[in-house]
Amino acid sequence: MTDHARDHATATIYEASQLNIALDPAIRPAWTGARVAGPAYTVQGAGGDNLALHNAVAAAPAGHVLVADLGGAQHGHWGEVLAVAAQQRRLLGLIIDGGVRDTVELAGIDFPVFSRGISIVGTRKDYQGGLGVPITVGGVRITTGDLVVADADGVVAIPLEHVTDVLDRSDARVADEKRIFDELRAGKTTLEVYNFATAR
């Protein structure tokens, strides 16, 4: 993961944010170990059609993560060909509310993809799509420029205007967790560290 998110995990960011930024947990890594963080470039597509994704790869600025709404459709909207093309354009990864394929190949070229499912069902190439427009993915409204972070635990999307505050809160949370770990290693119980009421 890049330093766009100061190396924070999605769980840390979510807990620190105090915002509704967690995408539907059904959107999962397409291959084990996938991680990505960067500014979103949004794509409004149509389920069962991947022309919008081809257009997005050609149009998106380098250093962005494609974030696409395909209506959750279980088709193979994205595979190795588009991933190689995206890498050549220096795009960081893909988060898609829809299906993808070629997961072994995606892992082999280290292109991070997070999707609602895996499918080999083919797609049309008819709908040009909307690029850079506000979309809803996994129940969260996302606009181009928002910070998206994805790892094994989930996906979060931080509105651009809240990024600095959320990452500062995440820094503070990590520092506090270090104190907690030190106290646990010194022999305290979690009940003592968190001041939970004990059973009677």
PDB file of N, CA, C and O in Angstrom, residues 110-140:
ATOM      1  N   ASP A 110       0.493  -8.531  -9.924  1.00  0.00           N
ATOM      2  CA  ASP A 110       0.397  -7.670  -8.740  1.00  0.00           C
ATOM      3  C   ASP A 110      -0.475  -6.446  -9.007  1.00  0.00           C
ATOM      4  O   ASP A 110      -0.131  -5.327  -8.619  1.00  0.00           O
ATOM      5  N   PHE A 111      -1.622  -6.680  -9.639  1.00  0.00           N
ATOM      6  CA  PHE A 111      -2.571  -5.587  -9.852  1.00  0.00           C
ATOM      7  C   PHE A 111      -3.742  -5.784  -8.896  1.00  0.00           C
ATOM      8  O   PHE A 111      -4.526  -6.729  -9.041  1.00  0.00           O
ATOM      9  N   PRO A 112      -3.894  -4.904  -7.898  1.00  0.00           N
ATOM     10  CA  PRO A 112      -4.937  -5.102  -6.889  1.00  0.00           C
ATOM     11  C   PRO A 112      -6.337  -4.802  -7.419  1.00  0.00           C
ATOM     12  O   PRO A 112      -6.578  -3.750  -8.010  1.00  0.00           O
ATOM     13  N   VAL A 113      -7.222  -5.765  -7.204  1.00  0.00           N
ATOM     14  CA  VAL A 113      -8.620  -5.636  -7.615  1.00  0.00           C
ATOM     15  C   VAL A 113      -9.509  -6.075  -6.455  1.00  0.00           C
ATOM     16  O   VAL A 113      -9.255  -7.094  -5.812  1.00  0.00           O
ATOM     17  N   PHE A 114     -10.560  -5.289  -6.219  1.00  0.00           N
ATOM     18  CA  PHE A 114     -11.558  -5.609  -5.207  1.00  0.00           C
ATOM     19  C   PHE A 114     -12.913  -5.609  -5.905  1.00  0.00           C
ATOM     20  O   PHE A 114     -13.271  -4.628  -6.565  1.00  0.00           O
ATOM     21  N   SER A 115     -13.654  -6.716  -5.778  1.00  0.00           N
ATOM     22  CA  SER A 115     -14.884  -6.868  -6.553  1.00  0.00           C
ATOM     23  C   SER A 115     -15.967  -7.548  -5.730  1.00  0.00           C
ATOM     24  O   SER A 115     -15.701  -8.123  -4.669  1.00  0.00           O
ATOM     25  N   ARG A 116     -17.185  -7.487  -6.258  1.00  0.00           N
ATOM     26  CA  ARG A 116     -18.312  -8.159  -5.603  1.00  0.00           C
ATOM     27  C   ARG A 116     -18.330  -9.644  -5.911  1.00  0.00           C
ATOM     28  O   ARG A 116     -19.010 -10.415  -5.228  1.00  0.00           O
ATOM     29  N   GLY A 117     -17.592 -10.082  -6.903  1.00  0.00           N
ATOM     30  CA  GLY A 117     -17.589 -11.507  -7.220  1.00  0.00           C
ATOM     31  C   GLY A 117     -16.635 -11.837  -8.348  1.00  0.00           C
ATOM     32  O   GLY A 117     -16.006 -10.957  -8.937  1.00  0.00           O
ATOM     33  N   ILE A 118     -16.529 -13.123  -8.616  1.00  0.00           N
ATOM     34  CA  ILE A 118     -15.674 -13.640  -9.678  1.00  0.00           C
ATOM     35  C   ILE A 118     -16.579 -14.323 -10.697  1.00  0.00           C
ATOM     36  O   ILE A 118     -17.437 -15.136 -10.322  1.00  0.00           O
ATOM     37  N   SER A 119     -16.395 -14.024 -11.966  1.00  0.00           N
ATOM     38  CA  SER A 119     -17.252 -14.608 -12.997  1.00  0.00           C
ATOM     39  C   SER A 119     -16.523 -14.677 -14.334  1.00  0.00           C
ATOM     40  O   SER A 119     -15.780 -13.755 -14.692  1.00  0.00           O
ATOM     41  N   ILE A 120     -16.743 -15.763 -15.056  1.00  0.00           N
ATOM     42  CA  ILE A 120     -16.178 -15.885 -16.403  1.00  0.00           C
ATOM     43  C   ILE A 120     -17.188 -15.492 -17.488  1.00  0.00           C
ATOM     44  O   ILE A 120     -16.866 -15.527 -18.677  1.00  0.00           O
ATOM     45  N   VAL A 121     -18.382 -15.085 -17.087  1.00  0.00           N
ATOM     46  CA  VAL A 121     -19.407 -14.698 -18.064  1.00  0.00           C
ATOM     47  C   VAL A 121     -18.956 -13.444 -18.804  1.00  0.00           C
ATOM     48  O   VAL A 121     -18.535 -12.454 -18.199  1.00  0.00           O
ATOM     49  N   GLY A 122     -19.066 -13.490 -20.135  1.00  0.00           N
ATOM     50  CA  GLY A 122     -18.567 -12.403 -20.975  1.00  0.00           C
ATOM     51  C   GLY A 122     -19.409 -11.138 -20.918  1.00  0.00           C
ATOM     52  O   GLY A 122     -20.505 -11.109 -20.345  1.00  0.00           O
ATOM     53  N   THR A 123     -18.891 -10.083 -21.547  1.00  0.00           N
ATOM     54  CA  THR A 123     -19.539  -8.771 -21.506  1.00  0.00           C
ATOM     55  C   THR A 123     -19.747  -8.211 -22.911  1.00  0.00           C
ATOM     56  O   THR A 123     -19.046  -8.570 -23.852  1.00  0.00           O
ATOM     57  N   ARG A 124     -20.693  -7.269 -23.004  1.00  0.00           N
ATOM     58  CA  ARG A 124     -20.895  -6.485 -24.218  1.00  0.00           C
ATOM     59  C   ARG A 124     -19.911  -5.317 -24.214  1.00  0.00           C
ATOM     60  O   ARG A 124     -19.242  -5.043 -23.218  1.00  0.00           O
ATOM     61  N   LYS A 125     -19.844  -4.617 -25.326  1.00  0.00           N
ATOM     62  CA  LYS A 125     -19.058  -3.391 -25.446  1.00  0.00           C
ATOM     63  C   LYS A 125     -19.923  -2.339 -26.133  1.00  0.00           C
ATOM     64  O   LYS A 125     -19.651  -1.889 -27.235  1.00  0.00           O
ATOM     65  N   ASP A 126     -21.009  -1.918 -25.451  1.00  0.00           N
ATOM     66  CA  ASP A 126     -21.970  -1.002 -26.051  1.00  0.00           C
ATOM     67  C   ASP A 126     -22.087   0.331 -25.320  1.00  0.00           C
ATOM     68  O   ASP A 126     -22.337   1.357 -25.947  1.00  0.00           O
ATOM     69  N   TYR A 127     -21.925   0.327 -23.986  1.00  0.00           N
ATOM     70  CA  TYR A 127     -22.216   1.515 -23.178  1.00  0.00           C
ATOM     71  C   TYR A 127     -20.933   2.282 -22.892  1.00  0.00           C
ATOM     72  O   TYR A 127     -20.029   1.771 -22.224  1.00  0.00           O
ATOM     73  N   GLN A 128     -20.868   3.522 -23.376  1.00  0.00           N
ATOM     74  CA  GLN A 128     -19.652   4.320 -23.218  1.00  0.00           C
ATOM     75  C   GLN A 128     -19.348   4.625 -21.758  1.00  0.00           C
ATOM     76  O   GLN A 128     -18.185   4.723 -21.368  1.00  0.00           O
ATOM     77  N   GLY A 129     -20.373   4.807 -20.945  1.00  0.00           N
ATOM     78  CA  GLY A 129     -20.187   5.028 -19.522  1.00  0.00           C
ATOM     79  C   GLY A 129     -20.016   6.481 -19.154  1.00  0.00           C
ATOM     80  O   GLY A 129     -19.842   7.352 -20.001  1.00  0.00           O
ATOM     81  N   GLY A 130     -20.054   6.736 -17.858  1.00  0.00           N
ATOM     82  CA  GLY A 130     -19.795   8.067 -17.326  1.00  0.00           C
ATOM     83  C   GLY A 130     -18.485   8.060 -16.567  1.00  0.00           C
ATOM     84  O   GLY A 130     -18.265   7.196 -15.709  1.00  0.00           O
ATOM     85  N   LEU A 131     -17.612   8.996 -16.869  1.00  0.00           N
ATOM     86  CA  LEU A 131     -16.290   9.049 -16.250  1.00  0.00           C
ATOM     87  C   LEU A 131     -16.171  10.278 -15.361  1.00  0.00           C
ATOM     88  O   LEU A 131     -16.566  11.374 -15.748  1.00  0.00           O
ATOM     89  N   GLY A 132     -15.617  10.074 -14.159  1.00  0.00           N
ATOM     90  CA  GLY A 132     -15.416  11.184 -13.237  1.00  0.00           C
ATOM     91  C   GLY A 132     -16.682  11.729 -12.615  1.00  0.00           C
ATOM     92  O   GLY A 132     -16.679  12.833 -12.079  1.00  0.00           O
ATOM     93  N   VAL A 133     -17.760  10.946 -12.681  1.00  0.00           N
ATOM     94  CA  VAL A 133     -19.046  11.391 -12.133  1.00  0.00           C
ATOM     95  C   VAL A 133     -19.252  10.768 -10.754  1.00  0.00           C
ATOM     96  O   VAL A 133     -18.687   9.719 -10.447  1.00  0.00           O
ATOM     97  N   PRO A 134     -20.058  11.404  -9.894  1.00  0.00           N
ATOM     98  CA  PRO A 134     -20.355  10.776  -8.598  1.00  0.00           C
ATOM     99  C   PRO A 134     -21.071   9.435  -8.791  1.00  0.00           C
ATOM    100  O   PRO A 134     -21.953   9.312  -9.648  1.00  0.00           O
ATOM    101  N   ILE A 135     -20.667   8.444  -8.017  1.00  0.00           N
ATOM    102  CA  ILE A 135     -21.272   7.117  -8.105  1.00  0.00           C
ATOM    103  C   ILE A 135     -21.504   6.598  -6.687  1.00  0.00           C
ATOM    104  O   ILE A 135     -21.007   7.144  -5.716  1.00  0.00           O
ATOM    105  N   THR A 136     -22.263   5.515  -6.607  1.00  0.00           N
ATOM    106  CA  THR A 136     -22.434   4.804  -5.340  1.00  0.00           C
ATOM    107  C   THR A 136     -21.917   3.390  -5.521  1.00  0.00           C
ATOM    108  O   THR A 136     -22.378   2.658  -6.404  1.00  0.00           O
ATOM    109  N   VAL A 137     -20.948   3.021  -4.701  1.00  0.00           N
ATOM    110  CA  VAL A 137     -20.340   1.687  -4.769  1.00  0.00           C
ATOM    111  C   VAL A 137     -20.397   1.071  -3.376  1.00  0.00           C
ATOM    112  O   VAL A 137     -19.955   1.680  -2.403  1.00  0.00           O
ATOM    113  N   GLY A 138     -20.988  -0.105  -3.286  1.00  0.00           N
ATOM    114  CA  GLY A 138     -21.088  -0.769  -1.993  1.00  0.00           C
ATOM    115  C   GLY A 138     -21.810   0.042  -0.959  1.00  0.00           C
ATOM    116  O   GLY A 138     -21.514  -0.040   0.232  1.00  0.00           O
ATOM    117  N   GLY A 139     -22.774   0.874  -1.405  1.00  0.00           N
ATOM    118  CA  GLY A 139     -23.575   1.666  -0.491  1.00  0.00           C
ATOM    119  C   GLY A 139     -22.961   2.984  -0.058  1.00  0.00           C
ATOM    120  O   GLY A 139     -23.543   3.688   0.763  1.00  0.00           O
ATOM    121  N   VAL A 140     -21.810   3.338  -0.616  1.00  0.00           N
ATOM    122  CA  VAL A 140     -21.123   4.579  -0.240  1.00  0.00           C
ATOM    123  C   VAL A 140     -20.996   5.480  -1.460  1.00  0.00           C
ATOM    124  O   VAL A 140     -20.573   5.033  -2.535  1.00  0.00           O
TER     125      VAL A 140
END
